[in-house]
CSV table of C-alpha atoms in Angstrom, one decimal:
chain,number,residue,atom,x,y,z
A,1086,MET,CA,-69.7,-15.8,0.7
A,1087,ASN,CA,-69.2,-12.3,1.6
A,1088,GLU,CA,-67.3,-13.4,5.0
A,1089,MET,CA,-65.2,-16.0,3.0
A,1090,LYS,CA,-64.1,-13.2,0.5
A,1091,PHE,CA,-62.7,-10.7,3.4
A,1092,PRO,CA,-60.1,-13.2,5.2
A,1093,THR,CA,-58.9,-14.0,1.5
A,1094,ILE,CA,-58.5,-10.5,0.3
A,1095,LEU,CA,-57.0,-9.5,3.8
A,1096,GLY,CA,-54.8,-12.5,3.5
A,1097,ILE,CA,-53.6,-11.8,0.0
A,1098,ALA,CA,-52.3,-8.2,1.1
A,1099,ILE,CA,-50.6,-9.6,4.0
A,1100,VAL,CA,-48.1,-11.7,1.5
A,1101,LEU,CA,-47.8,-8.6,-0.8
A,1102,VAL,CA,-46.7,-6.4,2.0
A,1103,GLY,CA,-44.4,-9.4,3.2
A,1104,ILE,CA,-42.7,-9.8,-0.4
A,1105,PHE,CA,-42.5,-5.7,-0.6
A,1106,ASP,CA,-40.6,-5.9,2.9
A,1107,GLY,CA,-38.5,-8.7,2.1
A,1108,VAL,CA,-37.4,-7.6,-1.5
A,1109,VAL,CA,-36.3,-4.0,0.4
A,1110,PHE,CA,-35.1,-5.8,3.3
A,1111,VAL,CA,-32.6,-7.8,1.0
A,1112,LYS,CA,-32.2,-4.9,-1.3
A,1113,ASN,CA,-30.8,-2.7,1.7
A,1114,LYS,CA,-28.9,-5.8,2.6
A,1115,GLN,CA,-27.0,-6.0,-0.8
A,1116,ILE,CA,-26.1,-2.3,-0.6
A,1117,PHE,CA,-24.7,-2.7,3.1
A,1118,LYS,CA,-22.2,-5.5,1.9
A,1119,VAL,CA,-21.1,-3.8,-1.4
A,1120,GLY,CA,-20.5,-0.9,1.2
A,1121,ALA,CA,-18.7,-3.0,3.3
A,1122,VAL,CA,-16.5,-4.2,0.8
A,1123,GLY,CA,-15.9,-1.2,-0.7
A,1124,GLU,CA,-14.4,0.0,2.4
A,1125,ILE,CA,-11.8,-2.6,3.1
A,1126,LYS,CA,-10.7,-3.1,-0.9
A,1127,PRO,CA,-7.1,-2.4,-0.7
A,1128,LYS,CA,-6.0,0.8,-2.5
A,1129,ASN,CA,-3.1,2.3,-3.9
A,1130,ILE,CA,-1.5,-1.2,-3.8
A,1131,ARG,CA,2.2,-0.6,-4.2
A,1132,VAL,CA,5.2,-3.0,-4.5
A,1133,SER,CA,8.7,-1.8,-3.3
A,1134,ASN,CA,12.0,-2.9,-1.7
A,1135,ILE,CA,12.6,-5.7,-4.1
A,1136,ASP,CA,15.7,-7.9,-2.9
A,1137,SER,CA,17.0,-10.9,-3.8
A,1138,ASP,CA,15.0,-12.3,-0.9
A,1139,SER,CA,12.4,-10.5,0.5
A,1140,PHE,CA,10.3,-7.8,-1.3
A,1141,THR,CA,7.2,-5.3,0.6
A,1142,VAL,CA,3.8,-5.1,-0.5
A,1143,SER,CA,1.6,-2.0,0.7
A,1144,TRP,CA,-1.7,-0.3,0.2
A,1145,THR,CA,-4.1,1.8,1.7
A,1146,THR,CA,-7.9,1.5,2.9
A,1147,ASP,CA,-10.9,3.4,3.7
A,1148,LYS,CA,-11.7,1.5,7.1
A,1149,LYS,CA,-9.1,0.8,9.5
A,1150,THR,CA,-8.6,-3.0,8.8
A,1151,ILE,CA,-6.1,-5.8,10.1
A,1152,GLY,CA,-4.3,-7.2,6.6
A,1153,PHE,CA,-2.2,-9.5,5.6
A,1154,VAL,CA,-0.5,-11.2,2.6
A,1155,ARG,CA,-0.7,-14.8,1.0
A,1156,PHE,CA,1.8,-15.6,-1.2
A,1157,GLY,CA,3.3,-18.7,-3.0
A,1158,LYS,CA,5.6,-19.6,-6.1
A,1159,ASN,CA,2.7,-21.5,-7.9
A,1160,ASP,CA,-0.2,-19.4,-8.8
A,1161,PHE,CA,-2.9,-22.0,-7.7
A,1162,ALA,CA,-0.6,-22.3,-4.1
A,1163,THR,CA,-0.4,-19.0,-2.1
A,1164,ASN,CA,-0.3,-21.1,1.2
A,1165,SER,CA,2.4,-18.9,2.7
A,1166,SER,CA,1.6,-15.7,5.0
A,1167,ALA,CA,3.4,-12.7,6.1
A,1168,ILE,CA,1.6,-10.0,8.5
A,1169,ASP,CA,1.2,-6.4,8.3
A,1170,SER,CA,4.0,-4.2,10.2
A,1171,PHE,CA,1.4,-2.3,11.8
A,1172,ASP,CA,0.2,-4.2,14.5
A,1173,LYS,CA,-3.6,-3.0,15.0
A,1174,PRO,CA,-6.1,-1.9,12.6
A,1175,GLU,CA,-5.0,1.1,10.4
A,1176,TYR,CA,-5.7,3.2,6.7
A,1177,VAL,CA,-2.0,2.1,6.1
A,1178,HIS,CA,-1.0,-1.4,5.5
A,1179,HIS,CA,2.9,-2.3,5.0
A,1180,VAL,CA,3.7,-6.2,4.4
A,1181,ILE,CA,7.4,-7.4,4.4
A,1182,ILE,CA,7.7,-10.7,2.5
A,1183,ARG,CA,11.1,-12.5,3.5
A,1184,SER,CA,13.4,-15.8,3.1
A,1185,LEU,CA,12.7,-15.7,-0.7
A,1186,LYS,CA,14.6,-17.4,-3.5
A,1187,PRO,CA,16.2,-14.8,-5.6
A,1188,GLU,CA,15.2,-14.5,-9.3
A,1189,THR,CA,11.9,-16.4,-8.6
A,1190,LYS,CA,8.4,-15.2,-9.5
A,1191,TYR,CA,5.9,-15.2,-6.5
A,1192,PHE,CA,2.3,-14.6,-6.7
A,1193,PHE,CA,0.2,-13.3,-3.9
A,1194,LYS,CA,-3.3,-11.7,-2.9
A,1195,ILE,CA,-4.1,-9.5,-0.1
A,1196,ASN,CA,-6.6,-10.3,2.6
A,1197,SER,CA,-7.7,-7.4,4.2
A,1198,ASP,CA,-10.6,-7.7,7.4
A,1199,GLY,CA,-10.6,-11.7,6.6
A,1200,LYS,CA,-11.5,-11.4,2.8
A,1201,ASP,CA,-9.1,-12.0,0.0
A,1202,PHE,CA,-8.6,-9.7,-2.7
A,1203,ASP,CA,-6.9,-10.1,-6.0
A,1204,ASN,CA,-6.3,-8.3,-9.2
A,1205,ASP,CA,-9.3,-8.7,-11.2
A,1206,GLY,CA,-9.7,-12.6,-10.9
A,1207,ALA,CA,-5.8,-13.0,-11.0
A,1208,ASN,CA,-3.2,-13.0,-8.4
A,1209,TRP,CA,-0.4,-10.0,-8.4
A,1210,GLN,CA,3.0,-11.1,-9.2
A,1211,THR,CA,6.6,-9.6,-8.9
A,1212,ASN,CA,9.8,-11.2,-9.3
A,1213,THR,CA,12.7,-11.1,-6.8
A,1214,ALA,CA,16.0,-9.8,-7.8
A,1215,LYS,CA,19.4,-11.6,-8.4
A,1216,TYR,CA,21.5,-11.4,-5.5
A,1217,ILE,CA,24.2,-8.9,-6.3
A,1218,GLY,CA,26.7,-9.1,-3.6
A,1219,ASP,CA,27.5,-7.1,-0.2
A,1220,LYS,CA,25.2,-3.7,0.2
A,1221,PRO,CA,27.0,-0.7,0.1
A,1222,LEU,CA,27.9,1.4,3.4
A,1223,SER,CA,24.6,2.7,4.9
A,1224,ASN,CA,23.5,6.2,3.8
A,1225,LEU,CA,20.3,7.0,5.6
A,1226,ILE,CA,18.0,9.9,5.2
A,1227,SER,CA,15.6,10.8,8.2
A,1228,GLY,CA,12.8,12.9,8.4
A,1229,LYS,CA,9.0,13.4,10.6
A,1230,VAL,CA,5.7,13.7,9.5
A,1231,ILE,CA,3.1,16.1,11.2
A,1232,LYS,CA,-0.6,16.6,10.9
A,1233,PRO,CA,-1.8,20.2,9.8
A,1234,SER,CA,-2.3,20.7,13.9
A,1235,GLY,CA,1.2,20.1,14.7
A,1236,LEU,CA,0.9,16.5,15.9
A,1237,PRO,CA,2.8,13.9,14.7
A,1238,ILE,CA,1.2,11.4,12.3
A,1239,GLU,CA,0.7,7.9,14.0
A,1240,SER,CA,0.5,5.8,10.9
A,1241,ALA,CA,1.9,6.4,7.1
A,1242,ILE,CA,4.2,5.0,4.6
A,1243,ILE,CA,7.1,6.4,3.5
A,1244,TYR,CA,7.5,6.2,-0.2
A,1245,VAL,CA,11.6,6.6,-1.8
A,1246,THR,CA,12.8,7.1,-5.0
A,1247,VAL,CA,16.7,7.4,-5.8
A,1248,GLY,CA,17.6,8.9,-8.6
A,1249,SER,CA,15.7,6.4,-11.7
A,1250,GLY,CA,15.9,3.7,-9.3
A,1251,SER,CA,13.7,1.4,-7.7
A,1252,LEU,CA,11.1,2.1,-5.3
A,1253,MET,CA,11.7,1.9,-1.6
A,1254,SER,CA,8.9,1.9,1.5
A,1255,THR,CA,9.1,2.1,5.2
A,1256,LYS,CA,6.7,3.1,7.4
A,1257,VAL,CA,6.4,6.1,10.1
A,1258,GLU,CA,7.7,5.0,13.9
A,1259,THR,CA,6.6,6.1,17.3
A,1260,GLY,CA,6.1,10.0,17.1
A,1261,GLY,CA,6.2,10.4,13.2
A,1262,ASN,CA,9.6,9.6,12.8
A,1263,TRP,CA,10.9,7.9,9.8
A,1264,ILE,CA,14.5,6.5,8.3
A,1265,ILE,CA,15.4,4.8,5.5
A,1266,ASN,CA,19.1,3.5,3.9
A,1267,ILE,CA,19.5,5.0,0.0
A,1268,SER,CA,22.8,3.1,-0.3
A,1269,GLU,CA,20.5,-0.1,-0.7
A,1270,ALA,CA,18.2,1.5,-4.0
A,1271,LYS,CA,18.6,-0.4,-6.7
A,1272,THR,CA,18.3,0.1,-10.5
A,1273,LYS,CA,15.4,-0.2,-12.2
A,1274,THR,CA,16.5,-4.0,-13.6
A,1275,LEU,CA,17.2,-4.8,-10.5
A,1276,ASP,CA,20.9,-5.5,-11.3
A,1277,GLY,CA,23.2,-3.2,-9.4
A,1278,TYR,CA,22.7,0.0,-6.8
A,1279,VAL,CA,22.2,3.1,-7.7
A,1280,GLY,CA,25.4,5.5,-7.8
A,1281,ILE,CA,24.8,8.4,-5.4
A,1282,GLU,CA,26.0,12.2,-5.6
A,1283,GLU,CA,25.5,13.9,-2.3
A,1284,THR,CA,24.5,17.1,-4.4
A,1285,THR,CA,22.8,15.8,-7.6
A,1286,THR,CA,21.2,12.8,-7.3
A,1287,PRO,CA,17.6,13.6,-6.8
A,1288,ILE,CA,15.5,12.3,-4.1
A,1289,GLU,CA,11.6,12.0,-4.5
A,1290,ILE,CA,9.9,11.2,-1.2
A,1291,PHE,CA,6.2,10.6,-0.8
A,1292,ILE,CA,4.1,10.3,1.9
A,1293,GLN,CA,0.8,8.0,2.2
A,1294,ALA,CA,-0.9,8.5,5.3
A,1295,GLY,CA,-4.2,7.0,3.6
A,1296,THR,CA,-7.5,9.0,4.8
A,1297,ALA,CA,-5.2,11.6,6.6
A,1298,GLY,CA,-3.4,12.5,3.2
A,1299,VAL,CA,-0.7,12.4,1.6
A,1300,ALA,CA,2.7,14.8,1.3
A,1301,SER,CA,5.4,14.7,-1.4
A,1302,VAL,CA,9.3,16.1,-0.9
A,1303,GLN,CA,11.8,16.6,-3.4
A,1304,ALA,CA,15.4,16.8,-2.3
A,1305,TYR,CA,19.0,16.0,-2.5
A,1306,PRO,CA,20.9,13.6,0.0
A,1307,ILE,CA,22.6,16.2,1.4
A,1308,SER,CA,19.3,18.3,2.4
A,1309,ALA,CA,17.8,14.8,3.9
A,1310,ARG,CA,19.5,14.4,7.2
A,1311,PRO,CA,16.9,15.2,8.5
A,1312,VAL,CA,14.4,16.5,5.8
A,1313,PRO,CA,12.5,19.4,7.6
A,1314,PRO,CA,9.3,18.3,9.3
A,1315,ILE,CA,6.4,17.0,6.8
A,1316,MET,CA,3.0,18.2,7.0
A,1317,LEU,CA,0.7,16.7,5.4
A,1318,GLY,CA,-1.2,18.2,1.9
A,1319,GLN,CA,2.5,19.9,1.4
A,1320,ASN,CA,4.7,19.1,-1.5
A,1321,LEU,CA,8.1,20.5,-0.5
A,1322,ASN,CA,11.2,21.5,-2.6
A,1323,LEU,CA,14.8,21.2,-1.4
A,1324,ASP,CA,16.2,21.9,-4.4
A,1325,ASN,CA,18.1,24.7,-3.2
A,1326,LEU,CA,21.7,23.6,-3.7
A,1327,ALA,CA,22.0,24.8,-7.8
A,1328,PRO,CA,23.5,21.3,-8.9
A,1329,THR,CA,25.6,21.0,-11.4
A,1330,GLY,CA,24.4,19.4,-14.7
A,1331,VAL,CA,20.6,18.9,-13.4
A,1332,SER,CA,18.4,21.6,-14.0
A,1333,ASP,CA,15.1,19.6,-12.6
A,1334,VAL,CA,14.1,17.3,-10.0
A,1335,PRO,CA,12.3,14.6,-12.3
A,1336,GLU,CA,9.2,13.1,-10.4
A,1337,ALA,CA,9.8,9.6,-8.9
A,1338,GLU,CA,7.9,6.6,-10.4
A,1339,ILE,CA,5.8,4.6,-8.5
A,1340,TYR,CA,5.5,1.0,-9.9
A,1341,LEU,CA,2.5,-0.8,-9.6
A,1342,PRO,CA,2.6,-4.7,-9.8
A,1343,LEU,CA,2.7,-6.6,-12.6
A,1344,GLN,CA,-0.5,-8.1,-14.2
A,1345,ASN,CA,-0.9,-11.1,-16.1
């Protein structure tokens, strides 16, 4: 009997150890999955450059990822896709969705590193603008974004709000340089273009460089050709022209996608 008890007790001990190790493995595996999803989950999601035939979706991630946007006119059929303007894994993402219909509601979700993300169980949605005629003559502002080391930033998104207009955006190009045509800025209601005065129309510029940091600039058109080099972490105020009838430069509103 004693000879039979020992292997039985030993067998039970082995089983218990196996169960414990299995639980620890599964637990650790789940923690790893949650962490990985958190790193690629889209953050700071914004819709900008809304036009009659296009709009832009941008976001950041905590890990360098490749992303794209699935979209469509049906909430249950986001079958079309548009790829990221950045052609390699990055912390910031800027997707331009083109060839759309005017005054039409579009639904979209974001794919980050192969996983689809939506707005807490529902697709994000936005409406294109109505066609409002030919665009005004170009009115370009530009600048350069640099790191605290003085080197140019390699990837960042520039958000621009002109007056009380709707949000515009572009991405930095080679050497940290950027340029945007503010004459295309639309009103919040998207039914016309913002009137621009060189010395009195406030411009809010916000730089989003993901994990590298952010920066902001307050300026007027006349002082933004170009904007002095913008270092991440800075908040520049170029309001030194004492404009008539304007005492302060209002903070720009950054609009989130519409929710159901």
